[in-house]
C-alpha positions as a printed NumPy array, in Angstrom:
array([[ 52.031, -50.853, -47.776],
       [ 54.893, -52.929, -46.492],
       [ 58.139, -51.169, -45.974],
       [ 60.635, -51.336, -49.634],
       [ 62.862, -48.224, -49.425],
       [ 62.645, -47.286, -52.471],
       [ 62.908, -43.323, -52.517],
       [ 63.859, -40.49 , -54.09 ],
       [ 64.014, -37.112, -54.093],
       [ 61.3  , -35.251, -54.588],
       [ 59.307, -38.096, -54.162],
       [ 57.463, -39.44 , -50.912],
       [ 59.112, -40.993, -47.923],
       [ 58.952, -44.382, -46.723],
       [ 57.79 , -45.544, -43.186],
       [ 58.127, -48.774, -41.595],
       [ 57.225, -49.417, -37.884],
       [ 59.21 , -51.744, -35.292],
       [ 58.25 , -52.216, -32.015],
       [ 59.622, -48.509, -30.278],
       [ 60.558, -47.295, -33.379],
       [ 59.161, -45.755, -36.364],
       [ 61.509, -44.705, -39.563],
       [ 61.251, -42.919, -42.148],
       [ 63.287, -42.988, -45.07 ],
       [ 63.523, -39.993, -47.66 ],
       [ 65.481, -38.898, -50.216],
       [ 67.009, -35.32 , -51.069],
       [ 69.571, -33.542, -52.928],
       [ 70.007, -34.349, -56.245],
       [ 72.793, -37.045, -55.827],
       [ 69.868, -38.664, -53.92 ],
       [ 70.712, -38.876, -50.487],
       [ 68.597, -40.581, -47.911],
       [ 68.06 , -39.265, -44.438],
       [ 66.242, -41.322, -42.193],
       [ 63.863, -39.96 , -39.324],
       [ 63.553, -42.265, -36.367],
       [ 60.968, -42.055, -33.473],
       [ 60.359, -43.489, -30.839],
       [ 57.349, -45.309, -30.242],
       [ 57.163, -44.195, -26.26 ],
       [ 58.159, -40.608, -26.   ],
       [ 57.901, -39.207, -29.045],
       [ 61.645, -38.579, -29.153],
       [ 62.878, -37.385, -32.48 ],
       [ 66.513, -38.019, -33.861],
       [ 67.522, -37.578, -37.91 ],
       [ 70.127, -39.174, -39.659],
       [ 72.397, -37.006, -41.904],
       [ 70.265, -33.36 , -42.503],
       [ 71.527, -33.743, -46.052],
       [ 70.151, -30.986, -48.347],
       [ 67.12 , -29.539, -48.65 ],
       [ 66.424, -28.051, -44.404],
       [ 62.615, -27.032, -46.564],
       [ 62.345, -30.835, -46.676],
       [ 63.934, -32.229, -43.556],
       [ 62.345, -29.589, -41.832],
       [ 58.484, -31.324, -42.944],
       [ 59.594, -34.465, -43.097],
       [ 59.938, -33.775, -39.051],
       [ 56.775, -32.079, -38.276],
       [ 55.328, -30.568, -35.291],
       [ 57.212, -33.235, -32.893],
       [ 60.238, -31.08 , -32.413],
       [ 63.856, -32.674, -33.05 ],
       [ 65.909, -33.7  , -30.473],
       [ 68.943, -35.158, -32.165],
       [ 70.622, -34.987, -35.892],
       [ 73.451, -37.401, -36.408],
       [ 75.913, -37.184, -39.301],
       [ 77.567, -39.425, -40.045],
       [ 80.515, -38.404, -41.517],
       [ 81.864, -35.549, -43.636],
       [ 81.617, -35.284, -46.528],
       [ 79.828, -32.359, -47.966],
       [ 77.047, -34.057, -49.193],
       [ 75.532, -35.502, -46.096],
       [ 75.43 , -32.479, -43.975],
       [ 74.218, -29.214, -46.082],
       [ 71.376, -28.601, -44.454],
       [ 72.641, -29.392, -41.061],
       [ 73.109, -26.086, -39.892],
       [ 70.098, -24.696, -40.719],
       [ 67.767, -27.254, -39.07 ],
       [ 69.588, -26.927, -36.166],
       [ 69.272, -23.459, -35.642],
       [ 65.481, -23.813, -37.043],
       [ 65.111, -26.873, -33.945],
       [ 67.377, -26.171, -31.295],
       [ 68.256, -30.523, -32.135],
       [ 72.102, -31.235, -30.92 ],
       [ 74.436, -32.402, -33.531],
       [ 76.542, -35.748, -32.832],
       [ 78.736, -36.957, -35.216],
       [ 82.202, -39.226, -35.375],
       [ 84.88 , -37.393, -32.852],
       [ 87.719, -38.28 , -36.493],
       [ 84.766, -36.415, -38.987],
       [ 84.105, -33.286, -36.067],
       [ 86.331, -30.766, -37.946],
       [ 84.904, -31.082, -41.318],
       [ 81.026, -30.497, -40.1  ],
       [ 79.116, -27.543, -39.889],
       [ 77.919, -28.158, -36.271],
       [ 79.527, -30.662, -33.454],
       [ 77.716, -30.725, -30.329],
       [ 78.172, -34.238, -29.434],
       [ 81.631, -36.196, -30.599],
       [ 80.83 , -39.556, -30.706],
       [ 83.244, -42.59 , -30.689],
       [ 82.937, -46.593, -31.214],
       [ 80.544, -47.656, -29.104],
       [ 78.717, -45.428, -27.798],
       [ 75.43 , -45.29 , -27.268],
       [ 73.041, -42.749, -29.197],
       [ 69.366, -41.717, -27.735],
       [ 66.047, -42.039, -29.443],
       [ 63.472, -41.317, -26.022],
       [ 63.343, -44.737, -24.718],
       [ 65.352, -46.597, -27.871],
       [ 69.064, -46.51 , -27.541],
       [ 71.095, -47.323, -30.602],
       [ 74.762, -48.634, -30.783],
       [ 78.181, -45.79 , -32.624],
       [ 80.187, -48.255, -34.501],
       [ 83.112, -46.38 , -35.965],
       [ 83.737, -47.674, -39.407],
       [ 87.897, -46.637, -40.73 ],
       [ 88.166, -46.111, -44.232],
       [ 85.374, -43.706, -46.502],
       [ 86.131, -40.638, -43.617],
       [ 87.739, -40.944, -40.669],
       [ 84.913, -40.63 , -38.441],
       [ 82.271, -42.841, -40.553],
       [ 80.284, -44.004, -37.696],
       [ 77.089, -46.735, -38.374],
       [ 74.092, -46.813, -35.41 ],
       [ 72.996, -50.083, -34.901],
       [ 69.7  , -50.68 , -33.082],
       [ 68.437, -53.963, -31.86 ],
       [ 64.671, -54.51 , -32.03 ],
       [ 63.697, -56.447, -28.659],
       [ 61.035, -58.335, -30.778],
       [ 62.785, -58.383, -34.71 ],
       [ 65.368, -58.196, -37.012],
       [ 68.504, -55.628, -36.437],
       [ 68.388, -51.918, -37.764],
       [ 72.08 , -50.85 , -39.289],
       [ 72.172, -47.019, -40.364],
       [ 76.018, -47.073, -42.317],
       [ 76.072, -44.239, -43.901],
       [ 78.651, -44.117, -47.255],
       [ 80.699, -47.429, -45.612],
       [ 77.871, -49.881, -46.982],
       [ 75.677, -50.376, -49.536],
       [ 74.304, -53.191, -51.675],
       [ 77.098, -54.6  , -53.672],
       [ 80.03 , -53.156, -51.535],
       [ 81.507, -51.086, -49.025],
       [ 82.011, -47.13 , -49.432],
       [ 84.527, -45.391, -51.703],
       [ 88.498, -45.31 , -50.641],
       [ 89.148, -43.626, -53.548],
       [ 91.581, -46.824, -54.592],
       [ 93.88 , -46.162, -51.74 ],
       [ 94.799, -49.34 , -50.532],
       [ 95.432, -49.019, -46.987],
       [ 91.713, -46.881, -46.996],
       [ 89.989, -49.789, -48.567],
       [ 91.515, -52.958, -46.178],
       [ 90.973, -50.649, -42.466],
       [ 86.935, -50.103, -44.145],
       [ 86.457, -54.245, -45.409],
       [ 87.879, -54.436, -41.504],
       [ 85.93 , -53.105, -39.585],
       [ 82.361, -53.989, -42.087],
       [ 83.305, -57.717, -41.743],
       [ 84.377, -57.452, -37.525],
       [ 82.458, -54.707, -36.67 ],
       [ 79.418, -55.905, -38.612],
       [ 78.822, -59.372, -40.009],
       [ 80.623, -61.329, -37.867],
       [ 78.903, -59.029, -34.879],
       [ 75.076, -59.386, -37.41 ],
       [ 73.17 , -62.037, -38.652],
       [ 71.709, -61.767, -42.096],
       [ 68.649, -60.16 , -41.227],
       [ 69.943, -57.581, -40.063],
       [ 68.097, -54.757, -42.595],
       [ 70.991, -52.562, -44.147],
       [ 69.869, -48.72 , -44.587],
       [ 72.428, -46.639, -46.464],
       [ 73.391, -43.47 , -47.134],
       [ 72.752, -43.01 , -50.686],
       [ 70.235, -45.414, -52.992],
       [ 68.638, -48.63 , -52.135],
       [ 68.083, -51.269, -48.909],
       [ 70.092, -53.89 , -48.676],
       [ 70.209, -56.942, -45.424],
       [ 73.551, -58.765, -44.391],
       [ 72.441, -62.301, -45.765],
       [ 71.308, -60.683, -49.205],
       [ 76.123, -59.337, -49.442],
       [ 77.872, -62.107, -46.544],
       [ 78.256, -64.196, -49.89 ],
       [ 80.205, -61.387, -51.55 ],
       [ 82.508, -60.819, -48.904],
       [ 85.42 , -62.831, -51.021],
       [ 83.925, -60.9  , -54.392],
       [ 84.972, -57.162, -52.635],
       [ 88.214, -58.478, -50.973],
       [ 89.99 , -59.785, -54.495],
       [ 88.441, -56.633, -56.549],
       [ 89.904, -53.99 , -53.682],
       [ 87.602, -51.599, -54.245]])
């Protein structure tokens, strides 16, 4: 069956294979946090995006292949509740955006805008998106033989940018970063993997940018 990205807590994950990377999406916890396990097809090395909840479920997802890295998209509690246990069980390094490190229980490597994050032979690029939190960071994988893949945490969803709690300055900051660092740089076939809910593409969301700006959230 083809990948849909439609998962729910307690249910099976959904896996897609790209040229060099295998991406498995699953949902954990009572508010359906998405987690993503990335496996390099050349080396077998694995990276987990957001150890959100249910450490046993996450360790089962990792399996016998080991876990080299956990990347936390931002500091909000629901995205790192299982981080300490997963790191302790696997010995994985914990990566997080520099500005959000004080709010994350384990932060071995601080990540800045434009940094390279590796999983085996595959390179991903960190994109700092300020607004949902000070250090929110997306990860971009440019498939050399396919479309880009963008893991956005809670900064971009189908239908809008992430919650900025009705703060005009935070909203303006996040919308600016999403427009200039994502929509202005990436193609419409870029696949977006958010921190909750269904996936989307930049092409599906791009026509709504003026509406998001006008409504202010």
